[in-house]
Every structure is written in C-alpha cells, then in structure tokens.
C-alpha cells in the first residue's frame, strides 16, 4: 500500500484486517491458497470501491466496513440454498455434557415460570394471539441431532426437539414474503434472521433437549435452533417474536458480528 494514499491518522493494516474478515465468507472459493491470495490483494482502494465510501476519516471507515458487512449479508442471502440440509449425527456422537454459553455465567441464566409464560407474536402476522407452552407441545413435534458451532472456538453435537418453525409461521399466518423474523429474549438478548432460514426444514422452535424439557441453561422455555447458522444466531429464552421488513440487528450483530451468521 502506497503510504500517500493512506487516510491520515488511520491504521491501514487494521482496516484491511477487518475488511478481509468481512469479505472472507463471501468468497465461494474452495482452494485455500487462492482464497488467501485474493484476500491479501485487497487494498484500501478496493475497500473504498466495494463500499462506495471515501476512507477519509474514522467515521467513513466505520461506514465503509458496516456497509460491506450489509452487502455481504445480502450476498450470503442470495447464495443461501434453502434446500441444502446441515449434517445430522447419530446419538452416539452427542457431546456430553453439552456446553453452556451466554453473555453471563450459568447461574445468571433466567428463571422462567412455565405457568405464567406466554410467547408473544407481533408484526406481519394474521394471528397475534400469545402462545402457552402446552399449545406448542400440542403441535406436531420433530427432533434432530445437529452440530452447534460457536464463534468463540468450540462446537458440540446436541439433540433438539420441537415444532418446525415453518409450521409455526404458517399457523400464525405470518407474511412469509417479509424479510425478517426478530426475537426478544428473557435475558435482554435479541437477534433477527432472514425469512429463507426461518422457513428452512431444519429450523426448529425447540422445546426439548435430549428428549426432556429444555433445561434452564439451554434456553427454557424455548430456543430457535438452526443448524445452518452460528451459535449466536440461535436465541434462547425466547419471549417474543415479530415478523418484519425492518432490519433489527442483534445483541452480537450490533457489536460487529456478521448478521447473516451462516455456518
Ligand atoms: N438468550 C440468549 N440466547 C443466546 C445467547 C445468550 O447469551 N442469550 N448466547 C448465544 C451464543 S453466543 C451461543 S454459543 C449459544 C449457546 O447455547 P447453549 O448454552 O445451549 O450452548 O446461545 C446463543 N443464544
Ligand atoms: Mo456463541
């Protein structure tokens, strides 16, 4: 990189490191050395071009990186094949004990009283009535053993059961042409997903873990389980969900994690 073209006071190498992280998942190139060659070839000029921003100050760098990230979400959305299934595993391969993770310690996990619990539904849906757990348990149930991948560097195989989320969305008369489904959790966590993933055959409104009621630490009373997405996209302790055309981000996504978060 030519020194004269660096924006004053901005660290070119850290801008490029961030930009490469954003672009990497978007390069659908199997050959590792070719991938890293292309990524190394990214310049500040390239970042400016991809984002349509002039990198003149740190505000414009922020805007450039976040617009590249959103661009990447759109591209991932197009590339996402809604028929492709994530791998499933035999019960013998389950990780025991299954790891716990949250933005707090395990003893801080919310305690939710089943008797008073209702799942709230809002936004672009015909039927905005709230749901009790027994009503969800009365719907057709399905189960799958899949791998959960956390960006903090671990993965684990678990067995989740519950209602296929597409069945639930159809039952509430959701506008499945809308862009997003958003989730609000009992612990102040929140996230949102693209409609194609919401309708994916393996996306479950999970009510059980390993054949028993979903334990407190894994998200009682329910979590959204998506084997096609990274761990942070799978909200636990869901209290409310909404269907919308307005982008609403997420707890980690708003701190820079990629919104699409495919695995
Ligand atoms: N409500 C809520 N959901 C959450 C989180 C959280 O902190 N709160 N953490 C996410 C992250 S980063 C991971 S890896 C998984 C961990 O789920 P587990 O405890 O069942 O392993 O939950 C995800 N969903
Ligand atoms: Mo995670």
Short mmCIF file of C-alpha atoms and ligand atoms in Angstrom, two decimals:
data_model
loop_
_atom_site.label_atom_id
_atom_site.label_comp_id
_atom_site.label_asym_id
_atom_site.label_seq_id
_atom_site.Cartn_x
_atom_site.Cartn_y
_atom_site.Cartn_z
CA UNK A 1 0.00 0.00 0.00
CA UNK A 2 1.32 3.34 -1.02
CA UNK A 3 1.77 5.47 2.11
CA UNK A 4 0.50 8.62 0.37
CA UNK A 5 -2.89 7.02 -0.20
CA UNK A 6 -3.47 6.21 3.45
CA UNK A 7 -6.09 8.34 5.15
CA UNK A 8 -4.34 10.49 7.75
CA UNK A 9 -4.44 9.05 11.26
CA UNK A 10 -5.96 5.73 10.17
CA UNK A 11 -4.23 2.41 10.51
CA UNK A 12 -4.37 0.81 7.05
CA UNK A 13 -3.47 -2.67 8.17
CA UNK A 14 -6.22 -2.88 10.79
CA UNK A 15 -8.80 -1.53 8.32
CA UNK A 16 -7.73 -4.20 5.84
CA UNK A 17 -7.77 -6.93 8.50
CA UNK A 18 -11.38 -6.03 9.34
CA UNK A 19 -12.37 -5.77 5.68
CA UNK A 20 -10.83 -9.19 4.89
CA UNK A 21 -12.80 -10.76 7.76
CA UNK A 22 -15.99 -9.33 6.31
CA UNK A 23 -15.24 -10.46 2.77
CA UNK A 24 -13.77 -13.92 3.50
CA UNK A 25 -17.06 -15.81 3.99
CA UNK A 26 -18.35 -14.23 0.77
CA UNK A 27 -15.58 -15.72 -1.36
CA UNK A 28 -17.03 -19.03 -2.50
CA UNK A 29 -13.63 -20.43 -3.44
CA UNK A 30 -12.62 -23.85 -2.16
CA UNK A 31 -8.90 -23.55 -2.91
CA UNK A 32 -7.43 -22.12 0.33
CA UNK A 33 -4.27 -20.65 -1.17
CA UNK A 34 -6.22 -18.93 -3.93
CA UNK A 35 -8.65 -17.54 -1.34
CA UNK A 36 -5.89 -16.09 0.82
CA UNK A 37 -4.14 -14.74 -2.30
CA UNK A 38 -7.31 -12.86 -3.27
CA UNK A 39 -7.84 -11.62 0.29
CA UNK A 40 -4.24 -10.39 0.55
CA UNK A 41 -4.80 -8.49 -2.68
CA UNK A 42 -7.48 -6.32 -1.06
CA UNK A 43 -6.33 -2.71 -0.80
CA UNK A 44 -7.80 0.38 0.83
CA UNK A 45 -8.76 1.43 -2.68
CA UNK A 46 -10.62 -1.87 -3.02
CA UNK A 47 -12.45 -1.28 0.27
CA UNK A 48 -13.43 2.22 -0.89
CA UNK A 49 -14.66 0.81 -4.18
CA UNK A 50 -16.67 -2.08 -2.69
CA UNK A 51 -18.33 0.17 -0.14
CA UNK A 52 -18.68 3.32 -2.21
CA UNK A 53 -17.14 5.33 0.68
CA UNK A 54 -14.07 7.55 0.69
CA UNK A 55 -11.86 6.48 3.59
CA UNK A 56 -11.00 9.96 4.75
CA UNK A 57 -11.67 9.71 8.49
CA UNK A 58 -12.58 7.08 11.04
CA UNK A 59 -16.31 7.76 10.62
CA UNK A 60 -16.14 6.97 6.92
CA UNK A 61 -14.12 3.83 7.65
CA UNK A 62 -16.84 2.69 10.06
CA UNK A 63 -19.50 3.39 7.44
CA UNK A 64 -17.48 1.56 4.78
CA UNK A 65 -16.98 -1.55 6.91
CA UNK A 66 -20.57 -1.68 8.03
CA UNK A 67 -21.88 -1.22 4.50
CA UNK A 68 -19.55 -4.01 3.32
CA UNK A 69 -20.91 -6.17 6.08
CA UNK A 70 -24.52 -5.48 5.00
CA UNK A 71 -23.52 -6.09 1.37
CA UNK A 72 -22.10 -9.40 2.48
CA UNK A 73 -25.37 -10.27 4.24
CA UNK A 74 -27.26 -9.67 1.01
CA UNK A 75 -24.82 -11.77 -0.99
CA UNK A 76 -24.99 -14.58 1.57
CA UNK A 77 -28.78 -14.36 1.42
CA UNK A 78 -28.69 -14.87 -2.33
CA UNK A 79 -26.19 -17.71 -2.08
CA UNK A 80 -28.08 -19.44 0.72
CA UNK A 81 -29.60 -22.58 -0.70
CA UNK A 82 -32.82 -23.09 1.20
CA UNK A 83 -32.92 -26.78 0.29
CA UNK A 84 -29.43 -27.69 1.50
CA UNK A 85 -29.54 -29.59 4.79
CA UNK A 86 -26.97 -29.33 7.58
CA UNK A 87 -25.40 -32.67 8.55
CA UNK A 88 -27.16 -34.78 11.20
CA UNK A 89 -25.41 -37.24 13.54
CA UNK A 90 -26.10 -40.47 15.43
CA UNK A 91 -26.95 -40.19 19.15
CA UNK A 92 -23.61 -41.85 19.95
CA UNK A 93 -21.83 -38.70 18.72
CA UNK A 94 -23.62 -36.29 21.07
CA UNK A 95 -21.33 -34.06 23.15
CA UNK A 96 -21.80 -34.76 26.88
CA UNK A 97 -22.18 -32.58 28.77
CA UNK A 98 -23.35 -30.06 26.19
CA UNK A 99 -21.53 -26.73 26.76
CA UNK A 100 -23.35 -23.69 28.13
CA UNK A 101 -22.72 -20.24 26.69
CA UNK A 102 -24.25 -16.81 27.19
CA UNK A 103 -23.07 -13.25 27.79
CA UNK A 104 -23.18 -14.08 31.55
CA UNK A 105 -22.33 -17.03 33.83
CA UNK A 106 -24.54 -20.10 34.06
CA UNK A 107 -26.01 -19.19 37.48
CA UNK A 108 -27.34 -15.95 35.96
CA UNK A 109 -29.49 -17.79 33.39
CA UNK A 110 -33.08 -16.52 33.63
CA UNK A 111 -35.58 -18.48 35.71
CA UNK A 112 -38.88 -18.59 33.85
CA UNK A 113 -42.10 -19.79 35.42
CA UNK A 114 -43.96 -22.05 32.99
CA UNK A 115 -47.38 -21.23 34.46
CA UNK A 116 -47.11 -17.53 33.68
CA UNK A 117 -45.24 -17.89 30.39
CA UNK A 118 -46.66 -16.79 27.04
CA UNK A 119 -44.83 -16.41 23.74
CA UNK A 120 -45.78 -13.05 22.25
CA UNK A 121 -46.22 -12.74 18.49
CA UNK A 122 -46.36 -9.46 16.59
CA UNK A 123 -45.66 -7.72 13.29
CA UNK A 124 -46.72 -9.04 9.89
CA UNK A 125 -48.84 -11.96 11.13
CA UNK A 126 -52.59 -12.58 10.80
CA UNK A 127 -52.98 -14.04 14.32
CA UNK A 128 -51.26 -12.03 17.09
CA UNK A 129 -52.53 -14.20 19.93
CA UNK A 130 -49.88 -15.27 22.52
CA UNK A 131 -48.93 -18.95 22.90
CA UNK A 132 -48.71 -21.09 26.03
CA UNK A 133 -46.22 -23.95 26.13
CA UNK A 134 -48.89 -26.67 26.18
CA UNK A 135 -50.34 -25.26 22.95
CA UNK A 136 -46.93 -25.50 21.28
CA UNK A 137 -46.46 -29.04 22.64
CA UNK A 138 -49.80 -29.98 21.05
CA UNK A 139 -48.45 -29.16 17.57
CA UNK A 140 -46.54 -31.79 15.50
CA UNK A 141 -43.09 -32.32 17.03
CA UNK A 142 -39.85 -33.21 15.30
CA UNK A 143 -36.32 -33.92 16.51
CA UNK A 144 -32.80 -33.65 15.14
CA UNK A 145 -29.19 -34.21 16.20
CA UNK A 146 -27.01 -31.47 14.75
CA UNK A 147 -23.82 -29.56 15.40
CA UNK A 148 -23.84 -26.16 17.12
CA UNK A 149 -20.86 -24.00 16.15
CA UNK A 150 -19.83 -21.08 18.38
CA UNK A 151 -17.52 -18.38 17.01
CA UNK A 152 -15.64 -18.48 20.32
CA UNK A 153 -13.93 -21.60 19.03
CA UNK A 154 -15.96 -24.62 20.05
CA UNK A 155 -18.63 -26.81 18.52
CA UNK A 156 -20.83 -29.50 20.03
CA UNK A 157 -23.41 -32.01 18.82
CA UNK A 158 -26.80 -31.93 20.52
CA UNK A 159 -30.31 -33.26 20.16
CA UNK A 160 -33.16 -30.76 20.00
CA UNK A 161 -36.88 -31.35 19.57
CA UNK A 162 -39.86 -29.12 18.99
CA UNK A 163 -42.06 -27.51 16.37
CA UNK A 164 -40.78 -26.95 12.86
CA UNK A 165 -40.60 -23.16 12.72
CA UNK A 166 -42.15 -23.02 9.23
CA UNK A 167 -45.22 -24.87 10.64
CA UNK A 168 -45.49 -22.28 13.39
CA UNK A 169 -45.11 -19.34 10.98
CA UNK A 170 -47.83 -20.79 8.77
CA UNK A 171 -50.07 -21.43 11.78
CA UNK A 172 -49.90 -17.76 12.86
CA UNK A 173 -50.46 -16.59 9.29
CA UNK A 174 -47.04 -14.95 9.02
CA UNK A 175 -46.30 -12.97 5.86
CA UNK A 176 -43.57 -15.32 4.61
CA UNK A 177 -42.72 -12.78 1.92
CA UNK A 178 -41.43 -10.46 4.67
CA UNK A 179 -37.66 -10.10 5.06
CA UNK A 180 -37.04 -10.84 8.75
CA UNK A 181 -38.12 -12.64 11.88
CA UNK A 182 -36.88 -10.98 15.06
CA UNK A 183 -36.62 -12.41 18.59
CA UNK A 184 -36.60 -10.86 22.06
CA UNK A 185 -35.31 -12.98 24.92
CA UNK A 186 -35.91 -13.02 28.67
CA UNK A 187 -32.25 -12.08 29.36
CA UNK A 188 -32.11 -8.96 27.13
CA UNK A 189 -30.56 -10.95 24.29
CA UNK A 190 -32.09 -10.34 20.87
CA UNK A 191 -31.44 -11.34 17.28
CA UNK A 192 -33.11 -11.47 13.88
CA UNK A 193 -32.91 -13.84 10.93
CA UNK A 194 -33.70 -13.89 7.22
CA UNK A 195 -37.04 -15.40 6.17
CA UNK A 196 -35.37 -18.11 4.00
CA UNK A 197 -33.65 -19.52 7.09
CA UNK A 198 -36.80 -19.11 9.21
CA UNK A 199 -38.58 -21.39 6.69
CA UNK A 200 -35.69 -23.90 6.40
CA UNK A 201 -36.77 -27.51 7.09
CA UNK A 202 -34.26 -27.86 9.97
CA UNK A 203 -35.16 -24.61 11.75
CA UNK A 204 -36.91 -25.66 14.98
CA UNK A 205 -38.74 -23.84 17.71
CA UNK A 206 -37.01 -26.14 20.20
CA UNK A 207 -38.88 -27.15 23.36
CA UNK A 208 -36.74 -30.14 24.36
CA UNK A 209 -33.10 -31.11 24.72
CA UNK A 210 -32.13 -34.80 24.57
CA UNK A 211 -35.74 -35.90 24.96
CA UNK A 212 -36.52 -33.82 28.07
CA UNK A 213 -37.98 -30.34 28.62
CA UNK A 214 -35.36 -27.78 27.50
CA UNK A 215 -33.27 -27.14 30.62
CA UNK A 216 -32.97 -23.64 32.06
CA UNK A 217 -29.35 -23.12 30.94
CA UNK A 218 -30.07 -24.19 27.33
CA UNK A 219 -32.92 -21.74 26.91
CA UNK A 220 -36.11 -22.75 28.75
CA UNK A 221 -38.87 -22.36 27.75
CA UNK A 222 -37.75 -22.35 24.13
CA UNK A 223 -34.94 -21.52 21.76
CA UNK A 224 -34.73 -21.24 18.00
CA UNK A 225 -32.42 -23.99 16.80
CA UNK A 226 -30.86 -23.50 13.35
CA UNK A 227 -28.07 -25.89 12.35
CA UNK A 228 -27.45 -23.68 9.29
CA UNK A 229 -26.42 -20.73 11.48
CA UNK A 230 -23.69 -19.97 14.03
CA UNK A 231 -24.42 -20.23 17.76
CA UNK A 232 -25.08 -16.54 18.40
CA UNK A 233 -27.93 -16.55 15.85
CA UNK A 234 -29.80 -19.21 17.92
CA UNK A 235 -31.77 -17.25 20.56
CA UNK A 236 -32.53 -18.94 23.90
CA UNK A 237 -35.31 -17.98 26.37
CA UNK A 238 -37.48 -16.51 23.60
CA UNK A 239 -40.19 -14.25 24.98
CA UNK A 240 -41.44 -12.53 21.84
CA UNK A 241 -41.04 -12.81 18.11
CA UNK A 242 -42.01 -10.49 15.30
CA UNK A 243 -42.19 -10.66 11.51
CA UNK A 244 -40.95 -7.51 9.82
CA UNK A 245 -39.42 -5.83 6.80
CA UNK A 246 -37.33 -3.58 9.04
CA UNK A 247 -33.79 -4.65 9.95
CA UNK A 248 -33.41 -5.02 13.72
CA UNK A 249 -29.90 -6.48 14.19
CA UNK A 250 -28.96 -8.47 17.26
CA UNK A 251 -27.01 -8.43 20.53
CA UNK A 252 -23.67 -9.53 18.99
CA UNK A 253 -24.53 -8.40 15.49
CA UNK A 254 -24.78 -4.80 16.72
CA UNK A 255 -21.24 -5.21 18.13
CA UNK A 256 -19.83 -6.22 14.76
CA UNK A 257 -20.64 -9.91 14.30
CA UNK A 258 -21.82 -10.72 10.81
CA UNK A 259 -25.63 -10.53 10.68
CA UNK A 260 -26.25 -13.46 8.32
CA UNK A 261 -24.06 -15.69 10.51
CA UNK A 262 -24.23 -18.82 8.33
CA UNK A 263 -22.30 -21.87 9.44
N1 LIG B 1 -30.95 -15.54 25.19
C1 LIG B 1 -29.70 -15.82 24.80
N2 LIG B 1 -29.51 -16.61 23.73
C2 LIG B 1 -28.26 -16.92 23.33
C3 LIG B 1 -27.11 -16.39 23.98
C4 LIG B 1 -27.34 -15.56 25.11
O1 LIG B 1 -26.41 -15.04 25.77
N3 LIG B 1 -28.65 -15.30 25.50
N4 LIG B 1 -25.83 -16.73 23.54
C5 LIG B 1 -25.70 -17.28 22.18
C6 LIG B 1 -24.43 -17.94 21.95
S1 LIG B 1 -23.08 -16.96 21.59
C7 LIG B 1 -24.31 -19.32 21.94
S2 LIG B 1 -22.87 -20.11 21.51
C8 LIG B 1 -25.46 -20.18 22.28
C9 LIG B 1 -25.11 -21.14 23.42
O2 LIG B 1 -26.17 -22.03 23.64
P1 LIG B 1 -26.01 -23.20 24.70
O3 LIG B 1 -25.88 -22.58 26.08
O4 LIG B 1 -27.23 -24.02 24.56
O5 LIG B 1 -24.75 -23.94 24.34
O6 LIG B 1 -26.61 -19.43 22.65
C10 LIG B 1 -26.82 -18.27 21.88
N5 LIG B 1 -28.12 -17.72 22.24
MO1 LIG B 2 -21.57 -18.41 20.62
#
